Amino acid sequence: MARFQPEPAYTHGQAARTAVLLCNLGTPDAPTAPAVRRYLAQFLSDPRVVEIPRFVWWPILHSIILRTRPAKSAAKYASIWTPEGSPLRVWSDKQATLLRGWLGERSSQVLVRAAMRYGNPSIASQLDALKAEGATRILILPLYPQYAGSTTASVFDAVHAWAARTRWVPELRLVQHYHDHPAYIEALARQVEAHWKREGRGEKLVLSFHGVPERTLHLGDPYHCEARKTARLLAERLALRAEQYQVTFQSRFGRARWLEPATEPTLIALAQGGVRRVDVLCPGFTSDCLETLEEINQEARAAFLQAGGQEFHYIPCLNDSPPWIAALGQIAEQHLSGWPTQAPDAEHQAQSRAHARAGGAPEGPCAGKP
């Protein structure tokens, strides 16, 4: 088997393009047990996600988890699936389309695609597609505002694995985080304010971030600190006092100690303590998905109401809101700085083709580079 994958055909004088690849976590292809099993096998095999020695973890994964969990998870996915497909995939694709339009309105002719770290379309397949479209400079923009080894770094792993199999590697830039970017904080604030304007305001704003094992904090992962900073900046922008909002962490897995306080127990305690209405926002998720639509808006809602709460208001993720697309655009522009993003000059391309042909280059596409 060849060490490097074949290069796409190249035509001399072809314009070099700049591209942005938005990367999200991923989703099964369908809300079925077989599709979920394939997805979970890839997701839970990533050593960035489960930091347990393989000889210990592999038997647990294959003999227990992948036999019992897919059917349960498939039912949950079915409860949030849309006619268009998985919400995470739908929103990520829309964000890519709208970002391309936002940049285009500012005269930046940039290719934009969305990829999934697990599932389809894969990061490798989208990088291949961008190369085939002529991209020689690619900005990797994870849709994770807060850096974590289990999310952002895993995206970088996938990009580097693709590069290791690629003969002609494009210029690559990797966006590490934007948890405190003013435009991102503003987009979150506008989302909350729009909800309050429509639905009124609750007694407590709960900011639920995805959880990670507590040991990762002590090992140097900045996720906990970045999530807390996002919450603090958002509270300041909304002029909230400390007692008016609460930071929590959701989506626990396994028996290890995870970041505290946990979302669902906190909501139960609030209801039992006399809080009648809560508003819940998930700032670390830029697209609605299983963790927001099912875990929060279904399971956490039921837990709060059963514990005595009277009103549970879920505030949707940023999704395709104009302030978020503008924030994505500003973040992309910041990291694209110095790269050419304007439309290629037709006369220059024609001259380049003429020089190449004069030097013996073939008339049509070829496998090599100039």
CSV table of C-alpha atoms in Angstrom, one decimal:
chain,number,residue,atom,x,y,z
A,1,MET,CA,0.0,0.0,0.0
A,2,ALA,CA,1.3,3.4,-0.9
A,3,ARG,CA,2.6,5.6,2.0
A,4,PHE,CA,0.9,8.7,0.6
A,5,GLN,CA,-2.5,9.1,-1.0
A,6,PRO,CA,-2.6,10.2,-4.7
A,7,GLU,CA,-2.6,13.9,-5.3
A,8,PRO,CA,-5.6,15.5,-7.1
A,9,ALA,CA,-5.1,16.5,-10.7
A,10,TYR,CA,-3.6,20.0,-11.2
A,11,THR,CA,-3.9,22.3,-14.2
A,12,HIS,CA,-1.0,24.8,-14.6
A,13,GLY,CA,-2.2,28.3,-13.9
A,14,GLN,CA,-4.9,27.0,-11.6
A,15,ALA,CA,-5.5,29.6,-8.8
A,16,ALA,CA,-4.3,28.8,-5.3
A,17,ARG,CA,-7.3,29.1,-2.9
A,18,THR,CA,-7.6,29.8,0.8
A,19,ALA,CA,-10.1,27.8,2.8
A,20,VAL,CA,-11.7,27.4,6.2
A,21,LEU,CA,-12.7,24.1,7.7
A,22,LEU,CA,-15.2,24.2,10.5
A,23,CYS,CA,-14.8,21.1,12.7
A,24,ASN,CA,-17.5,19.8,15.1
A,25,LEU,CA,-17.7,16.7,17.3
A,26,GLY,CA,-19.8,14.5,15.1
A,27,THR,CA,-23.0,12.5,14.9
A,28,PRO,CA,-24.3,9.1,13.8
A,29,ASP,CA,-25.5,8.9,10.2
A,30,ALA,CA,-29.0,7.8,11.4
A,31,PRO,CA,-30.8,7.3,14.7
A,32,THR,CA,-30.4,3.6,14.6
A,33,ALA,CA,-28.5,1.2,16.8
A,34,PRO,CA,-26.1,0.1,14.0
A,35,ALA,CA,-25.3,3.7,13.1
A,36,VAL,CA,-24.8,4.7,16.7
A,37,ARG,CA,-22.6,1.6,17.3
A,38,ARG,CA,-20.3,2.7,14.5
A,39,TYR,CA,-20.2,6.2,15.8
A,40,LEU,CA,-19.5,5.3,19.4
A,41,ALA,CA,-16.8,2.8,18.4
A,42,GLN,CA,-14.9,5.6,16.7
A,43,PHE,CA,-15.6,8.2,19.4
A,44,LEU,CA,-14.8,6.0,22.4
A,45,SER,CA,-11.7,4.6,20.7
A,46,ASP,CA,-10.0,8.0,20.7
A,47,PRO,CA,-7.4,8.1,23.5
A,48,ARG,CA,-8.0,11.8,23.8
A,49,VAL,CA,-11.6,11.0,24.9
A,50,VAL,CA,-10.9,8.0,27.1
A,51,GLU,CA,-7.5,8.2,28.8
A,52,ILE,CA,-7.5,4.6,30.0
A,53,PRO,CA,-4.8,2.1,28.9
A,54,ARG,CA,-6.1,0.3,25.9
A,55,PHE,CA,-5.6,-3.2,27.4
A,56,VAL,CA,-8.0,-2.2,30.2
A,57,TRP,CA,-10.5,-0.1,28.1
A,58,TRP,CA,-10.8,-2.3,25.0
A,59,PRO,CA,-12.6,-5.3,26.7
A,60,ILE,CA,-15.0,-2.9,28.5
A,61,LEU,CA,-15.7,-1.0,25.3
A,62,HIS,CA,-16.3,-4.0,23.0
A,63,SER,CA,-17.9,-6.5,25.4
A,64,ILE,CA,-20.1,-4.2,27.4
A,65,ILE,CA,-20.6,-0.6,26.1
A,66,LEU,CA,-20.9,-1.3,22.4
A,67,ARG,CA,-23.3,-4.1,23.1
A,68,THR,CA,-25.6,-2.3,25.5
A,69,ARG,CA,-25.4,1.5,24.8
A,70,PRO,CA,-26.2,1.9,21.1
A,71,ALA,CA,-29.9,0.9,21.3
A,72,LYS,CA,-30.5,3.3,24.2
A,73,SER,CA,-28.6,6.1,22.5
A,74,ALA,CA,-30.4,5.5,19.3
A,75,ALA,CA,-33.7,6.1,21.0
A,76,LYS,CA,-32.4,9.4,22.3
A,77,TYR,CA,-31.1,10.5,18.9
A,78,ALA,CA,-34.5,9.6,17.4
A,79,SER,CA,-36.2,12.0,19.8
A,80,ILE,CA,-34.3,15.0,18.5
A,81,TRP,CA,-33.8,13.9,14.8
A,82,THR,CA,-35.2,16.3,12.2
A,83,PRO,CA,-36.4,15.7,8.6
A,84,GLU,CA,-33.1,17.3,7.5
A,85,GLY,CA,-31.1,14.9,9.6
A,86,SER,CA,-29.0,15.2,12.8
A,87,PRO,CA,-29.3,18.7,14.3
A,88,LEU,CA,-25.6,19.0,14.8
A,89,ARG,CA,-24.8,18.2,11.2
A,90,VAL,CA,-27.6,20.5,9.9
A,91,TRP,CA,-26.4,23.5,12.0
A,92,SER,CA,-22.8,22.9,11.2
A,93,ASP,CA,-23.5,22.9,7.5
A,94,LYS,CA,-25.6,26.0,7.7
A,95,GLN,CA,-22.8,27.8,9.7
A,96,ALA,CA,-20.3,26.9,6.9
A,97,THR,CA,-22.7,28.2,4.2
A,98,LEU,CA,-23.4,31.4,6.1
A,99,LEU,CA,-19.8,32.0,7.0
A,100,ARG,CA,-18.8,31.7,3.3
A,101,GLY,CA,-21.5,34.3,2.5
A,102,TRP,CA,-20.4,36.6,5.3
A,103,LEU,CA,-16.8,36.5,4.1
A,104,GLY,CA,-17.9,36.9,0.5
A,105,GLU,CA,-19.8,40.1,1.4
A,106,ARG,CA,-16.5,41.4,2.6
A,107,SER,CA,-14.8,40.4,-0.7
A,108,SER,CA,-13.1,37.4,0.7
A,109,GLN,CA,-13.3,34.5,-1.8
A,110,VAL,CA,-12.7,31.8,0.7
A,111,LEU,CA,-13.7,28.1,0.5
A,112,VAL,CA,-15.6,27.0,3.6
A,113,ARG,CA,-16.6,23.4,4.5
A,114,ALA,CA,-17.8,21.7,7.7
A,115,ALA,CA,-16.4,18.4,9.0
A,116,MET,CA,-17.0,16.0,11.9
A,117,ARG,CA,-14.3,14.6,14.1
A,118,TYR,CA,-16.3,11.4,14.4
A,119,GLY,CA,-18.7,10.2,11.7
A,120,ASN,CA,-19.4,11.9,8.4
A,121,PRO,CA,-18.2,14.0,6.6
A,122,SER,CA,-14.8,13.2,8.2
A,123,ILE,CA,-12.0,15.8,8.6
A,124,ALA,CA,-9.8,13.8,6.1
A,125,SER,CA,-12.5,13.7,3.4
A,126,GLN,CA,-13.2,17.4,3.7
A,127,LEU,CA,-9.5,18.2,3.6
A,128,ASP,CA,-9.2,16.1,0.5
A,129,ALA,CA,-12.2,17.9,-1.1
A,130,LEU,CA,-10.7,21.3,-0.3
A,131,LYS,CA,-7.4,20.3,-1.9
A,132,ALA,CA,-9.2,19.1,-5.0
A,133,GLU,CA,-10.8,22.6,-5.2
A,134,GLY,CA,-7.4,24.1,-5.2
A,135,ALA,CA,-6.9,25.0,-1.5
A,136,THR,CA,-3.2,25.6,-0.7
A,137,ARG,CA,-3.9,27.4,2.6
A,138,ILE,CA,-6.4,25.9,5.1
A,139,LEU,CA,-7.6,27.4,8.4
A,140,ILE,CA,-8.8,24.7,10.9
A,141,LEU,CA,-11.5,26.3,13.0
A,142,PRO,CA,-13.0,24.0,15.7
A,143,LEU,CA,-16.5,24.8,16.7
A,144,TYR,CA,-15.4,24.4,20.4
A,145,PRO,CA,-15.0,27.9,21.9
A,146,GLN,CA,-13.2,26.5,25.0
A,147,TYR,CA,-10.0,24.3,24.4
A,148,ALA,CA,-10.0,20.8,25.8
A,149,GLY,CA,-7.7,18.0,25.0
A,150,SER,CA,-10.7,15.7,24.3
A,151,THR,CA,-12.2,18.1,21.7
A,152,THR,CA,-9.9,20.7,20.2
A,153,ALA,CA,-6.7,18.6,20.4
A,154,SER,CA,-8.5,15.6,19.0
A,155,VAL,CA,-9.4,17.7,15.9
A,156,PHE,CA,-5.7,18.7,15.6
A,157,ASP,CA,-4.8,15.0,15.9
A,158,ALA,CA,-7.0,14.2,12.9
A,159,VAL,CA,-5.6,17.0,10.8
A,160,HIS,CA,-2.0,15.9,11.5
A,161,ALA,CA,-2.9,12.3,10.8
A,162,TRP,CA,-4.3,13.4,7.4
A,163,ALA,CA,-1.1,15.5,6.8
A,164,ALA,CA,1.1,12.5,7.6
A,165,ARG,CA,-0.5,10.6,4.6
A,166,THR,CA,-0.4,13.6,2.3
A,167,ARG,CA,2.5,14.2,-0.1
A,168,TRP,CA,1.8,17.9,-0.8
A,169,VAL,CA,0.6,19.4,2.5
A,170,PRO,CA,-1.1,22.8,2.4
A,171,GLU,CA,-0.2,25.6,4.7
A,172,LEU,CA,-2.2,24.9,7.9
A,173,ARG,CA,-3.3,27.2,10.7
A,174,LEU,CA,-5.1,25.9,13.8
A,175,VAL,CA,-7.4,28.0,16.0
A,176,GLN,CA,-6.9,26.9,19.6
A,177,HIS,CA,-9.8,28.7,21.3
A,178,TYR,CA,-12.0,31.8,21.4
A,179,HIS,CA,-13.7,31.4,24.7
A,180,ASP,CA,-13.2,35.1,25.6
A,181,HIS,CA,-13.5,36.6,22.1
A,182,PRO,CA,-15.7,39.7,22.4
A,183,ALA,CA,-17.8,38.8,19.4
A,184,TYR,CA,-18.5,35.3,20.8
A,185,ILE,CA,-19.5,36.8,24.2
A,186,GLU,CA,-21.7,39.3,22.4
A,187,ALA,CA,-23.4,36.6,20.4
A,188,LEU,CA,-24.1,34.6,23.6
A,189,ALA,CA,-25.5,37.7,25.3
A,190,ARG,CA,-27.7,38.6,22.3
A,191,GLN,CA,-29.1,35.0,22.4
A,192,VAL,CA,-30.0,35.3,26.0
A,193,GLU,CA,-31.5,38.8,25.6
A,194,ALA,CA,-33.6,37.8,22.7
A,195,HIS,CA,-35.0,34.9,24.7
A,196,TRP,CA,-35.7,37.1,27.7
A,197,LYS,CA,-37.5,39.6,25.4
A,198,ARG,CA,-39.8,36.8,24.1
A,199,GLU,CA,-40.3,34.7,27.2
A,200,GLY,CA,-39.5,36.9,30.2
A,201,ARG,CA,-36.7,36.3,32.6
A,202,GLY,CA,-36.2,33.6,35.1
A,203,GLU,CA,-34.9,33.7,38.7
A,204,LYS,CA,-31.6,32.0,37.8
A,205,LEU,CA,-29.6,31.7,34.6
A,206,VAL,CA,-27.9,28.3,34.5
A,207,LEU,CA,-24.8,28.1,32.2
A,208,SER,CA,-24.2,24.4,31.5
A,209,PHE,CA,-20.9,23.4,29.9
A,210,HIS,CA,-19.9,19.9,28.8
A,211,GLY,CA,-18.1,18.1,31.5
A,212,VAL,CA,-14.6,16.5,31.5
A,213,PRO,CA,-12.9,14.3,34.1
A,214,GLU,CA,-11.6,16.4,37.0
A,215,ARG,CA,-8.2,14.9,36.7
A,216,THR,CA,-7.6,16.6,33.4
A,217,LEU,CA,-7.8,20.0,35.2
A,218,HIS,CA,-5.0,18.9,37.5
A,219,LEU,CA,-3.0,17.5,34.6
A,220,GLY,CA,-3.0,21.0,32.9
A,221,ASP,CA,-6.0,21.0,30.6
A,222,PRO,CA,-7.3,24.7,30.6
A,223,TYR,CA,-11.0,23.8,29.8
A,224,HIS,CA,-12.4,24.4,33.3
A,225,CYS,CA,-10.7,27.8,33.5
A,226,GLU,CA,-11.8,28.8,30.0
A,227,ALA,CA,-15.4,27.8,30.7
A,228,ARG,CA,-15.4,29.8,33.9
A,229,LYS,CA,-14.0,32.8,32.1
A,230,THR,CA,-16.7,32.6,29.4
A,231,ALA,CA,-19.4,32.5,32.1
A,232,ARG,CA,-17.9,35.4,33.9
A,233,LEU,CA,-17.6,37.6,30.8
A,234,LEU,CA,-21.1,36.7,29.8
A,235,ALA,CA,-22.5,37.6,33.2
A,236,GLU,CA,-20.6,40.9,33.1
A,237,ARG,CA,-22.1,41.7,29.7
A,238,LEU,CA,-25.6,40.8,31.0
A,239,ALA,CA,-25.0,42.8,34.2
A,240,LEU,CA,-25.8,39.8,36.4
A,241,ARG,CA,-24.9,39.5,40.0
A,242,ALA,CA,-23.2,36.4,41.3
A,243,GLU,CA,-26.4,35.0,42.8
A,244,GLN,CA,-28.3,35.4,39.5
A,245,TYR,CA,-26.4,32.8,37.6
A,246,GLN,CA,-24.8,29.4,38.1
A,247,VAL,CA,-22.1,27.5,36.2
A,248,THR,CA,-22.6,23.7,35.9
A,249,PHE,CA,-21.1,20.8,34.0
A,250,GLN,CA,-23.1,18.1,32.2
A,251,SER,CA,-22.6,14.8,30.2
A,252,ARG,CA,-20.8,12.7,32.7
A,253,PHE,CA,-19.5,9.3,31.6
A,254,GLY,CA,-18.0,6.5,33.7
A,255,ARG,CA,-17.2,6.4,37.4
A,256,ALA,CA,-14.4,8.9,37.6
A,257,ARG,CA,-14.9,12.2,39.3
A,258,TRP,CA,-15.9,14.9,36.9
A,259,LEU,CA,-16.0,18.7,37.1
A,260,GLU,CA,-18.5,20.0,39.6
A,261,PRO,CA,-21.2,21.1,40.1
A,262,ALA,CA,-23.1,18.7,37.9
A,263,THR,CA,-26.0,20.2,35.9
A,264,GLU,CA,-29.0,17.9,36.8
A,265,PRO,CA,-28.3,17.7,40.6
A,266,THR,CA,-27.9,21.5,40.6
A,267,LEU,CA,-31.3,22.0,38.9
A,268,ILE,CA,-32.9,19.6,41.4
A,269,ALA,CA,-31.4,21.5,44.3
A,270,LEU,CA,-32.6,24.8,42.9
A,271,ALA,CA,-36.1,23.5,42.5
A,272,GLN,CA,-36.1,22.0,46.0
A,273,GLY,CA,-34.8,25.3,47.4
A,274,GLY,CA,-37.7,27.2,46.0
A,275,VAL,CA,-36.5,28.5,42.6
A,276,ARG,CA,-39.7,28.5,40.5
A,277,ARG,CA,-38.1,29.3,37.1
A,278,VAL,CA,-34.7,28.7,35.5
A,279,ASP,CA,-33.3,29.7,32.1
A,280,VAL,CA,-30.6,27.3,30.9
A,281,LEU,CA,-28.0,28.1,28.2
A,282,CYS,CA,-25.2,25.8,27.0
A,283,PRO,CA,-22.4,28.3,26.0
A,284,GLY,CA,-19.8,25.6,25.1
A,285,PHE,CA,-22.1,24.2,22.3
A,286,THR,CA,-22.3,26.3,19.2
A,287,SER,CA,-24.9,24.0,17.6
A,288,ASP,CA,-27.9,22.3,19.2
A,289,CYS,CA,-27.3,18.6,19.4
A,290,LEU,CA,-28.1,15.5,21.6
A,291,GLU,CA,-26.4,17.0,24.6
A,292,THR,CA,-28.6,20.1,24.5
A,293,LEU,CA,-31.9,19.0,23.0
A,294,GLU,CA,-32.2,15.7,24.8
A,295,GLU,CA,-30.0,15.8,27.8
A,296,ILE,CA,-30.9,19.4,28.8
A,297,ASN,CA,-34.2,20.2,27.2
A,298,GLN,CA,-35.7,16.8,27.9
A,299,GLU,CA,-34.0,15.0,30.8
A,300,ALA,CA,-32.8,18.0,32.8
A,301,ARG,CA,-36.2,19.7,32.3
A,302,ALA,CA,-38.0,16.7,33.6
A,303,ALA,CA,-35.7,16.5,36.7
A,304,PHE,CA,-36.3,20.2,37.5
A,305,LEU,CA,-40.1,20.0,37.2
A,306,GLN,CA,-40.4,16.8,39.1
A,307,ALA,CA,-38.3,18.3,41.9
A,308,GLY,CA,-40.9,21.1,42.3
A,309,GLY,CA,-39.8,23.7,39.7
A,310,GLN,CA,-42.5,25.3,37.7
A,311,GLU,CA,-40.9,26.8,34.6
A,312,PHE,CA,-37.9,25.5,32.7
A,313,HIS,CA,-36.8,27.6,29.7
A,314,TYR,CA,-34.1,26.2,27.5
A,315,ILE,CA,-32.2,28.9,25.5
A,316,PRO,CA,-31.1,27.5,22.1
A,317,CYS,CA,-27.5,27.4,21.0
A,318,LEU,CA,-26.0,30.0,18.7
A,319,ASN,CA,-26.9,27.9,15.7
A,320,ASP,CA,-27.3,30.2,12.7
A,321,SER,CA,-28.0,33.4,14.6
A,322,PRO,CA,-26.6,36.5,12.8
A,323,PRO,CA,-24.5,37.6,15.8
A,324,TRP,CA,-22.8,34.2,15.9
A,325,ILE,CA,-22.1,34.1,12.1
A,326,ALA,CA,-20.6,37.6,12.5
A,327,ALA,CA,-18.5,36.3,15.4
A,328,LEU,CA,-17.3,33.3,13.3
A,329,GLY,CA,-16.5,35.7,10.5
A,330,GLN,CA,-14.4,37.9,12.8
A,331,ILE,CA,-12.6,35.0,14.3
A,332,ALA,CA,-11.9,33.6,10.9
A,333,GLU,CA,-10.7,37.0,9.6
A,334,GLN,CA,-8.3,37.3,12.5
A,335,HIS,CA,-6.7,34.0,11.8
A,336,LEU,CA,-6.7,34.4,8.0
A,337,SER,CA,-4.7,37.6,8.3
A,338,GLY,CA,-1.8,37.7,5.9
A,339,TRP,CA,-3.2,35.1,3.6
A,340,PRO,CA,-4.6,36.1,0.2
A,341,THR,CA,-8.4,35.8,0.2
A,342,GLN,CA,-9.3,37.9,-2.9
A,343,ALA,CA,-10.6,36.5,-6.1
A,344,PRO,CA,-7.8,35.3,-8.4
A,345,ASP,CA,-6.6,37.5,-11.2
A,346,ALA,CA,-7.7,36.0,-14.5
A,347,GLU,CA,-4.9,37.7,-16.5
A,348,HIS,CA,-2.2,36.5,-14.1
A,349,GLN,CA,-3.6,32.9,-14.3
A,350,ALA,CA,-3.5,33.1,-18.1
A,351,GLN,CA,0.1,34.3,-18.1
A,352,SER,CA,1.0,31.5,-15.7
A,353,ARG,CA,-0.5,28.9,-18.0
A,354,ALA,CA,1.3,30.3,-21.0
A,355,HIS,CA,4.6,30.2,-19.2
A,356,ALA,CA,4.0,26.6,-18.0
A,357,ARG,CA,3.1,25.5,-21.5
A,358,ALA,CA,6.1,27.2,-23.0
A,359,GLY,CA,8.2,25.2,-20.5
A,360,GLY,CA,6.7,22.0,-21.7
A,361,ALA,CA,3.8,21.5,-19.3
A,362,PRO,CA,0.9,19.4,-20.7
A,363,GLU,CA,-2.2,21.1,-21.9
A,364,GLY,CA,-4.6,19.3,-19.5
A,365,PRO,CA,-4.6,18.3,-15.9
A,366,CYS,CA,-1.6,16.5,-14.5
A,367,ALA,CA,-0.8,14.8,-11.2
A,368,GLY,CA,2.2,16.9,-10.4
A,369,LYS,CA,2.6,20.4,-9.0
A,370,PRO,CA,4.4,23.4,-10.5
